[in-house]
Amino acid sequence: MVVSLGRGAVQQTYTAPADFADAKTVVIPPGGLAEAGQALAQAGVIQYPLLFRVAAFLTHSQGHIHAGEFLIPAHSSLAQLLNILRFGVVVQHHVTIPEGLTGIQIAKILNAAPDASGTISAPPEGAVLPQTYDYTLNTPRTVILHRAEKAETAALAQAWAGRDRTVALSMREALILASIVQEETPLADELPKVAAVYENRLAKGMKLQADPTVIYGASGGALASGVAITRSDLENPNPYNSYVNAGLPPGPICAPGLAALNAVLHPASSDDLYFVATGTGGHVFSRTYKQQLTNIAAYHAAIGH
């Protein structure tokens, strides 16, 4: 009797637009039609859970109702609602890991990602590929991190396979240098020039004297840019300080993007050994220390110091 009455009601309302005027996000819990109907009613998507259950039962041959988080467009009919719950894509959340962040900074971003679950510790420097990652409701943050680490492994292997074979660095060394290059300039067209400077200095046995390594070492790995450097920072004997130590630091100082990595593996053809900021957003490059001093003076004049 209930099914007979329900069939008549469904025939009248199955394709009629619902009353709710705004799109709604609804979490359908695991379980049966009763749990789904209750969730939809509480969200204001349906008025009568029994009617929903009858409609779902009568059309069960079309597919199962899935659990998950769904976006229901305004005024969705019962037919449209059931189609979404059977065949729709669950809501995708997004978290972006920018280029040039330390492991500590990356952990803060992932631990703050909304609607994910659990917590993570800081990943090793350079182990994560900076980009946007999609995830669904209650995805463990460890899963998101693992995806970012797998993406980095694959990207590094691909970039390494296509490298300029004259580059005198190991894969690990290339990653370390890319993390330094990443921090030195926001301009994509400068990345290969900066990479060339550092690779030239390494070839000549010169210290890198890279400011980001100073910041990273002085901050205990919390930062690699964005703060002023003091004389005591420059003299700090930590192993990352490339003003004190020759060669590359013992590890990456941040997560470099693909552009920085490719710049290291395909550096500009250049004899430059120095560069300094222009004061207007870019850098000027030079082969000699004498010219570097001139460029430094021009920088101070540009910023009014």
mmCIF file of C-alpha atoms in Angstrom:
data_model
loop_
_atom_site.group_PDB
_atom_site.id
_atom_site.type_symbol
_atom_site.label_atom_id
_atom_site.label_comp_id
_atom_site.label_asym_id
_atom_site.label_seq_id
_atom_site.Cartn_x
_atom_site.Cartn_y
_atom_site.Cartn_z
ATOM 1 C CA MET A 1 0.000 0.000 0.000
ATOM 2 C CA VAL A 2 2.801 2.405 0.931
ATOM 3 C CA VAL A 3 4.637 1.590 -2.292
ATOM 4 C CA SER A 4 1.472 2.175 -4.308
ATOM 5 C CA LEU A 5 0.881 5.568 -2.719
ATOM 6 C CA GLY A 6 4.522 6.404 -3.038
ATOM 7 C CA ARG A 7 4.524 5.544 -6.736
ATOM 8 C CA GLY A 8 1.699 7.972 -7.380
ATOM 9 C CA ALA A 9 3.399 10.777 -5.460
ATOM 10 C CA VAL A 10 6.694 10.179 -7.212
ATOM 11 C CA GLN A 11 5.031 10.276 -10.628
ATOM 12 C CA GLN A 12 3.747 13.776 -9.811
ATOM 13 C CA THR A 13 6.886 15.224 -8.234
ATOM 14 C CA TYR A 14 9.795 13.305 -9.765
ATOM 15 C CA THR A 15 10.731 16.020 -12.257
ATOM 16 C CA ALA A 16 9.289 19.053 -10.459
ATOM 17 C CA PRO A 17 11.848 21.711 -9.401
ATOM 18 C CA ALA A 18 12.521 21.827 -5.665
ATOM 19 C CA ASP A 19 11.943 24.947 -3.592
ATOM 20 C CA PHE A 20 15.493 25.658 -2.335
ATOM 21 C CA ALA A 21 16.901 28.749 -4.067
ATOM 22 C CA ASP A 22 20.642 28.329 -3.432
ATOM 23 C CA ALA A 23 23.034 25.507 -4.283
ATOM 24 C CA LYS A 24 23.753 23.313 -1.284
ATOM 25 C CA THR A 25 26.662 21.101 -0.308
ATOM 26 C CA VAL A 26 25.481 17.880 1.316
ATOM 27 C CA VAL A 27 27.483 15.074 2.882
ATOM 28 C CA ILE A 28 25.824 11.710 2.264
ATOM 29 C CA PRO A 29 26.994 9.314 4.981
ATOM 30 C CA PRO A 30 27.750 5.659 4.395
ATOM 31 C CA GLY A 31 24.716 3.504 5.045
ATOM 32 C CA GLY A 32 21.354 3.195 3.403
ATOM 33 C CA LEU A 33 18.612 5.316 1.915
ATOM 34 C CA ALA A 34 17.328 6.314 5.343
ATOM 35 C CA GLU A 35 20.630 7.965 6.260
ATOM 36 C CA ALA A 36 20.852 9.665 2.871
ATOM 37 C CA GLY A 37 17.302 10.968 3.106
ATOM 38 C CA GLN A 38 17.884 12.335 6.582
ATOM 39 C CA ALA A 39 21.037 14.182 5.467
ATOM 40 C CA LEU A 40 19.235 15.682 2.476
ATOM 41 C CA ALA A 41 16.275 16.770 4.581
ATOM 42 C CA GLN A 42 18.507 18.374 7.209
ATOM 43 C CA ALA A 43 20.279 20.310 4.425
ATOM 44 C CA GLY A 44 16.941 21.550 3.055
ATOM 45 C CA VAL A 45 17.307 19.764 -0.272
ATOM 46 C CA ILE A 46 14.192 17.608 0.191
ATOM 47 C CA GLN A 47 11.101 17.931 2.368
ATOM 48 C CA TYR A 48 10.009 14.317 2.580
ATOM 49 C CA PRO A 49 12.659 11.652 3.226
ATOM 50 C CA LEU A 50 10.092 8.906 2.662
ATOM 51 C CA LEU A 51 9.345 10.193 -0.824
ATOM 52 C CA PHE A 52 13.089 10.247 -1.580
ATOM 53 C CA ARG A 53 13.447 6.662 -0.386
ATOM 54 C CA VAL A 54 10.511 5.504 -2.507
ATOM 55 C CA ALA A 55 11.844 7.262 -5.611
ATOM 56 C CA ALA A 56 15.295 5.780 -5.061
ATOM 57 C CA PHE A 57 13.783 2.316 -4.567
ATOM 58 C CA LEU A 58 11.637 2.524 -7.686
ATOM 59 C CA THR A 59 14.591 3.609 -9.801
ATOM 60 C CA HIS A 60 17.195 1.402 -8.117
ATOM 61 C CA SER A 61 18.018 -0.292 -11.423
ATOM 62 C CA GLN A 62 19.668 2.971 -12.524
ATOM 63 C CA GLY A 63 22.427 2.613 -9.916
ATOM 64 C CA HIS A 64 23.351 2.850 -6.255
ATOM 65 C CA ILE A 65 23.342 5.992 -4.144
ATOM 66 C CA HIS A 66 26.921 6.856 -3.222
ATOM 67 C CA ALA A 67 28.305 8.306 -0.024
ATOM 68 C CA GLY A 68 30.373 11.473 -0.176
ATOM 69 C CA GLU A 69 30.123 15.226 -0.428
ATOM 70 C CA PHE A 70 27.971 16.505 -3.286
ATOM 71 C CA LEU A 71 27.070 19.946 -4.618
ATOM 72 C CA ILE A 72 23.346 20.081 -5.330
ATOM 73 C CA PRO A 73 22.318 22.918 -7.700
ATOM 74 C CA ALA A 74 19.423 25.163 -6.692
ATOM 75 C CA HIS A 75 15.940 23.853 -7.466
ATOM 76 C CA SER A 76 17.213 20.378 -8.371
ATOM 77 C CA SER A 77 14.325 18.005 -8.991
ATOM 78 C CA LEU A 78 14.164 14.611 -7.366
ATOM 79 C CA ALA A 79 15.242 13.063 -10.661
ATOM 80 C CA GLN A 80 18.229 15.391 -10.912
ATOM 81 C CA LEU A 81 19.124 14.780 -7.265
ATOM 82 C CA LEU A 82 19.160 11.013 -7.682
ATOM 83 C CA ASN A 83 21.236 11.334 -10.831
ATOM 84 C CA ILE A 84 23.815 13.416 -8.954
ATOM 85 C CA LEU A 85 23.995 10.953 -6.067
ATOM 86 C CA ARG A 86 24.409 8.048 -8.473
ATOM 87 C CA PHE A 87 26.661 9.434 -11.158
ATOM 88 C CA GLY A 88 27.901 12.845 -10.009
ATOM 89 C CA VAL A 89 31.441 13.711 -9.021
ATOM 90 C CA VAL A 90 31.985 14.365 -5.340
ATOM 91 C CA VAL A 91 33.091 17.863 -4.306
ATOM 92 C CA GLN A 92 36.776 18.501 -4.913
ATOM 93 C CA HIS A 93 38.731 20.600 -2.437
ATOM 94 C CA HIS A 94 42.010 22.246 -3.386
ATOM 95 C CA VAL A 95 45.247 23.123 -1.633
ATOM 96 C CA THR A 96 48.103 24.982 -3.314
ATOM 97 C CA ILE A 97 51.744 24.584 -2.339
ATOM 98 C CA PRO A 98 53.585 27.630 -3.717
ATOM 99 C CA GLU A 99 57.130 27.422 -5.006
ATOM 100 C CA GLY A 100 59.962 28.230 -2.647
ATOM 101 C CA LEU A 101 58.459 27.144 0.686
ATOM 102 C CA THR A 102 60.361 25.255 3.344
ATOM 103 C CA GLY A 103 59.121 21.963 4.714
ATOM 104 C CA ILE A 104 57.913 23.731 7.855
ATOM 105 C CA GLN A 105 55.889 26.186 5.769
ATOM 106 C CA ILE A 106 54.461 23.398 3.613
ATOM 107 C CA ALA A 107 53.321 21.480 6.692
ATOM 108 C CA LYS A 108 51.513 24.592 7.947
ATOM 109 C CA ILE A 109 49.653 24.935 4.641
ATOM 110 C CA LEU A 110 48.641 21.289 4.488
ATOM 111 C CA ASN A 111 47.630 21.174 8.145
ATOM 112 C CA ALA A 112 45.425 24.214 7.534
ATOM 113 C CA ALA A 113 43.793 22.731 4.417
ATOM 114 C CA PRO A 114 40.044 22.672 5.130
ATOM 115 C CA ASP A 115 38.037 19.444 5.206
ATOM 116 C CA ALA A 116 41.092 17.176 5.263
ATOM 117 C CA SER A 117 41.847 14.930 8.231
ATOM 118 C CA GLY A 118 44.823 14.224 10.476
ATOM 119 C CA THR A 119 48.072 16.137 10.740
ATOM 120 C CA ILE A 120 51.493 15.864 9.129
ATOM 121 C CA SER A 121 55.028 16.716 10.121
ATOM 122 C CA ALA A 122 57.280 18.849 7.957
ATOM 123 C CA PRO A 123 58.420 16.923 4.868
ATOM 124 C CA PRO A 124 62.098 16.880 3.896
ATOM 125 C CA GLU A 125 63.205 19.920 1.924
ATOM 126 C CA GLY A 126 62.746 19.510 -1.810
ATOM 127 C CA ALA A 127 60.610 16.379 -1.432
ATOM 128 C CA VAL A 128 57.345 18.028 -2.510
ATOM 129 C CA LEU A 129 56.360 19.383 -5.934
ATOM 130 C CA PRO A 130 54.821 22.860 -5.646
ATOM 131 C CA GLN A 131 51.439 22.876 -7.381
ATOM 132 C CA THR A 132 47.710 22.593 -6.609
ATOM 133 C CA TYR A 133 46.376 19.295 -5.307
ATOM 134 C CA ASP A 134 42.729 18.194 -5.322
ATOM 135 C CA TYR A 135 41.234 16.057 -2.578
ATOM 136 C CA THR A 136 37.847 14.998 -1.261
ATOM 137 C CA LEU A 137 36.228 15.487 2.130
ATOM 138 C CA ASN A 138 38.167 13.945 5.022
ATOM 139 C CA THR A 139 41.097 12.823 2.875
ATOM 140 C CA PRO A 140 44.011 12.231 5.270
ATOM 141 C CA ARG A 141 46.645 14.917 4.977
ATOM 142 C CA THR A 142 49.241 12.165 4.847
ATOM 143 C CA VAL A 143 47.638 11.044 1.572
ATOM 144 C CA ILE A 144 47.859 14.543 0.095
ATOM 145 C CA LEU A 145 51.500 14.805 1.166
ATOM 146 C CA HIS A 146 52.306 11.417 -0.314
ATOM 147 C CA ARG A 147 50.804 12.509 -3.648
ATOM 148 C CA ALA A 148 52.917 15.667 -3.581
ATOM 149 C CA GLU A 149 56.041 13.605 -2.867
ATOM 150 C CA LYS A 150 55.266 11.168 -5.686
ATOM 151 C CA ALA A 151 54.705 14.101 -8.032
ATOM 152 C CA GLU A 152 58.113 15.530 -7.096
ATOM 153 C CA THR A 153 59.859 12.201 -7.642
ATOM 154 C CA ALA A 154 58.294 11.855 -11.098
ATOM 155 C CA ALA A 155 58.953 15.480 -12.093
ATOM 156 C CA LEU A 156 62.572 15.338 -10.977
ATOM 157 C CA ALA A 157 63.186 12.091 -12.873
ATOM 158 C CA GLN A 158 61.649 13.528 -16.045
ATOM 159 C CA ALA A 159 63.597 16.779 -15.811
ATOM 160 C CA TRP A 160 66.813 14.891 -15.124
ATOM 161 C CA ALA A 161 66.305 12.630 -18.145
ATOM 162 C CA GLY A 162 66.105 15.688 -20.412
ATOM 163 C CA ARG A 163 68.991 17.627 -18.852
ATOM 164 C CA ASP A 164 71.829 19.325 -20.672
ATOM 165 C CA ARG A 165 74.542 16.662 -20.407
ATOM 166 C CA THR A 166 77.216 19.304 -19.876
ATOM 167 C CA VAL A 167 75.758 20.141 -16.456
ATOM 168 C CA ALA A 168 78.320 18.906 -13.936
ATOM 169 C CA LEU A 169 75.888 18.084 -11.139
ATOM 170 C CA SER A 170 74.294 14.956 -9.751
ATOM 171 C CA MET A 171 70.492 14.766 -9.542
ATOM 172 C CA ARG A 172 70.653 15.532 -5.823
ATOM 173 C CA GLU A 173 73.000 18.457 -6.394
ATOM 174 C CA ALA A 174 70.707 19.815 -9.100
ATOM 175 C CA LEU A 175 67.789 19.748 -6.677
ATOM 176 C CA ILE A 176 69.821 21.556 -4.029
ATOM 177 C CA LEU A 177 70.942 24.250 -6.438
ATOM 178 C CA ALA A 178 67.417 24.621 -7.853
ATOM 179 C CA SER A 179 66.146 25.376 -4.359
ATOM 180 C CA ILE A 180 68.650 28.236 -4.097
ATOM 181 C CA VAL A 181 67.892 29.556 -7.583
ATOM 182 C CA GLN A 182 64.173 29.441 -6.748
ATOM 183 C CA GLU A 183 64.643 31.863 -3.878
ATOM 184 C CA GLU A 184 66.823 34.322 -5.772
ATOM 185 C CA THR A 185 64.372 35.696 -8.328
ATOM 186 C CA PRO A 186 60.640 35.800 -8.995
ATOM 187 C CA LEU A 187 61.275 36.307 -12.714
ATOM 188 C CA ALA A 188 61.108 33.175 -14.854
ATOM 189 C CA ASP A 189 63.446 34.567 -17.525
ATOM 190 C CA GLU A 190 66.142 35.206 -14.904
ATOM 191 C CA LEU A 191 66.199 31.690 -13.491
ATOM 192 C CA PRO A 192 68.609 30.252 -16.131
ATOM 193 C CA LYS A 193 70.898 33.283 -15.676
ATOM 194 C CA VAL A 194 71.019 32.833 -11.908
ATOM 195 C CA ALA A 195 71.633 29.111 -12.369
ATOM 196 C CA ALA A 196 74.520 29.890 -14.729
ATOM 197 C CA VAL A 197 76.135 32.209 -12.185
ATOM 198 C CA TYR A 198 76.081 29.573 -9.468
ATOM 199 C CA GLU A 199 77.236 26.771 -11.731
ATOM 200 C CA ASN A 200 80.085 28.971 -12.960
ATOM 201 C CA ARG A 201 81.083 29.733 -9.378
ATOM 202 C CA LEU A 202 81.003 26.059 -8.448
ATOM 203 C CA ALA A 203 83.192 25.214 -11.455
ATOM 204 C CA LYS A 204 85.741 27.799 -10.341
ATOM 205 C CA GLY A 205 85.715 26.703 -6.703
ATOM 206 C CA MET A 206 84.182 30.000 -5.559
ATOM 207 C CA LYS A 207 81.802 30.160 -2.641
ATOM 208 C CA LEU A 208 78.201 30.590 -3.734
ATOM 209 C CA GLN A 209 77.541 33.465 -1.323
ATOM 210 C CA ALA A 210 73.806 32.967 -1.766
ATOM 211 C CA ASP A 211 71.675 34.980 0.655
ATOM 212 C CA PRO A 212 68.835 32.413 0.842
ATOM 213 C CA THR A 213 71.223 29.843 2.298
ATOM 214 C CA VAL A 214 72.113 32.327 5.024
ATOM 215 C CA ILE A 215 68.460 32.920 5.886
ATOM 216 C CA TYR A 216 67.701 29.211 5.915
ATOM 217 C CA GLY A 217 70.587 28.362 8.205
ATOM 218 C CA ALA A 218 70.019 31.292 10.547
ATOM 219 C CA SER A 219 66.303 30.522 10.871
ATOM 220 C CA GLY A 220 66.875 26.869 11.642
ATOM 221 C CA GLY A 221 65.176 25.832 8.429
ATOM 222 C CA ALA A 222 61.991 27.807 9.041
ATOM 223 C CA LEU A 223 62.531 30.320 6.226
ATOM 224 C CA ALA A 224 64.594 30.769 3.086
ATOM 225 C CA SER A 225 63.579 34.293 2.110
ATOM 226 C CA GLY A 226 61.699 37.365 3.191
ATOM 227 C CA VAL A 227 63.857 38.610 6.049
ATOM 228 C CA ALA A 228 66.829 40.946 6.308
ATOM 229 C CA ILE A 229 70.300 39.481 6.773
ATOM 230 C CA THR A 230 72.587 40.722 9.523
ATOM 231 C CA ARG A 231 76.356 40.548 9.699
ATOM 232 C CA SER A 232 76.090 37.918 12.403
ATOM 233 C CA ASP A 233 73.927 35.865 10.026
ATOM 234 C CA LEU A 234 76.641 36.086 7.362
ATOM 235 C CA GLU A 235 79.220 34.862 9.866
ATOM 236 C CA ASN A 236 77.055 32.100 11.341
ATOM 237 C CA PRO A 237 79.037 28.860 10.846
ATOM 238 C CA ASN A 238 76.008 26.609 10.226
ATOM 239 C CA PRO A 239 76.479 24.137 7.344
ATOM 240 C CA TYR A 240 73.967 25.911 5.104
ATOM 241 C CA ASN A 241 75.752 29.257 5.120
ATOM 242 C CA SER A 242 77.327 29.516 1.667
ATOM 243 C CA TYR A 243 79.252 32.639 2.669
ATOM 244 C CA VAL A 244 81.186 30.512 5.180
ATOM 245 C CA ASN A 245 81.216 27.120 3.476
ATOM 246 C CA ALA A 246 82.390 26.226 -0.017
ATOM 247 C CA GLY A 247 80.276 24.231 -2.411
ATOM 248 C CA LEU A 248 76.611 23.398 -2.124
ATOM 249 C CA PRO A 249 74.812 23.200 1.225
ATOM 250 C CA PRO A 250 74.066 19.705 2.559
ATOM 251 C CA GLY A 251 70.505 19.727 1.267
ATOM 252 C CA PRO A 252 67.792 21.772 -0.424
ATOM 253 C CA ILE A 253 66.554 24.874 1.372
ATOM 254 C CA CYS A 254 63.020 24.848 -0.047
ATOM 255 C CA ALA A 255 60.739 23.178 -2.564
ATOM 256 C CA PRO A 256 61.770 24.481 -5.996
ATOM 257 C CA GLY A 257 59.338 24.617 -8.875
ATOM 258 C CA LEU A 258 59.863 22.967 -12.232
ATOM 259 C CA ALA A 259 61.060 26.216 -13.805
ATOM 260 C CA ALA A 260 63.915 26.549 -11.309
ATOM 261 C CA LEU A 261 64.847 22.898 -11.681
ATOM 262 C CA ASN A 262 64.892 23.142 -15.461
ATOM 263 C CA ALA A 263 66.938 26.328 -15.229
ATOM 264 C CA VAL A 264 69.639 24.454 -13.321
ATOM 265 C CA LEU A 265 69.551 21.589 -15.802
ATOM 266 C CA HIS A 266 69.587 24.013 -18.763
ATOM 267 C CA PRO A 267 71.495 27.077 -17.548
ATOM 268 C CA ALA A 268 72.040 30.140 -19.690
ATOM 269 C CA SER A 269 75.216 30.253 -21.763
ATOM 270 C CA SER A 270 77.102 32.810 -19.721
ATOM 271 C CA ASP A 271 80.420 33.614 -18.071
ATOM 272 C CA ASP A 272 78.747 35.697 -15.350
ATOM 273 C CA LEU A 273 79.890 35.200 -11.778
ATOM 274 C CA TYR A 274 77.865 37.864 -9.981
ATOM 275 C CA PHE A 275 74.422 39.408 -9.843
ATOM 276 C CA VAL A 276 72.677 41.986 -7.719
ATOM 277 C CA ALA A 277 69.149 43.353 -7.517
ATOM 278 C CA THR A 278 68.336 46.406 -9.594
ATOM 279 C CA GLY A 279 65.917 47.812 -7.058
ATOM 280 C CA THR A 280 63.100 47.618 -9.589
ATOM 281 C CA GLY A 281 62.289 43.921 -9.377
ATOM 282 C CA GLY A 282 65.015 42.275 -11.453
ATOM 283 C CA HIS A 283 68.752 41.674 -11.338
ATOM 284 C CA VAL A 284 71.817 42.782 -13.247
ATOM 285 C CA PHE A 285 74.555 40.258 -14.007
ATOM 286 C CA SER A 286 78.301 40.689 -14.428
ATOM 287 C CA ARG A 287 81.511 38.754 -15.036
ATOM 288 C CA THR A 288 83.850 40.786 -12.852
ATOM 289 C CA TYR A 289 83.831 41.875 -9.236
ATOM 290 C CA LYS A 290 84.641 45.422 -10.340
ATOM 291 C CA GLN A 291 81.446 45.555 -12.365
ATOM 292 C CA GLN A 292 79.572 43.962 -9.490
ATOM 293 C CA LEU A 293 80.665 46.802 -7.206
ATOM 294 C CA THR A 294 79.417 49.315 -9.764
ATOM 295 C CA ASN A 295 76.091 47.475 -9.952
ATOM 296 C CA ILE A 296 75.824 47.373 -6.162
ATOM 297 C CA ALA A 297 76.348 51.140 -6.026
ATOM 298 C CA ALA A 298 73.629 51.599 -8.635
ATOM 299 C CA TYR A 299 71.294 49.432 -6.570
ATOM 300 C CA HIS A 300 71.835 51.538 -3.441
ATOM 301 C CA ALA A 301 71.249 54.686 -5.465
ATOM 302 C CA ALA A 302 68.024 53.230 -6.855
ATOM 303 C CA ILE A 303 66.602 52.443 -3.413
ATOM 304 C CA GLY A 304 67.859 55.699 -1.885
ATOM 305 C CA HIS A 305 70.526 54.259 0.448
#
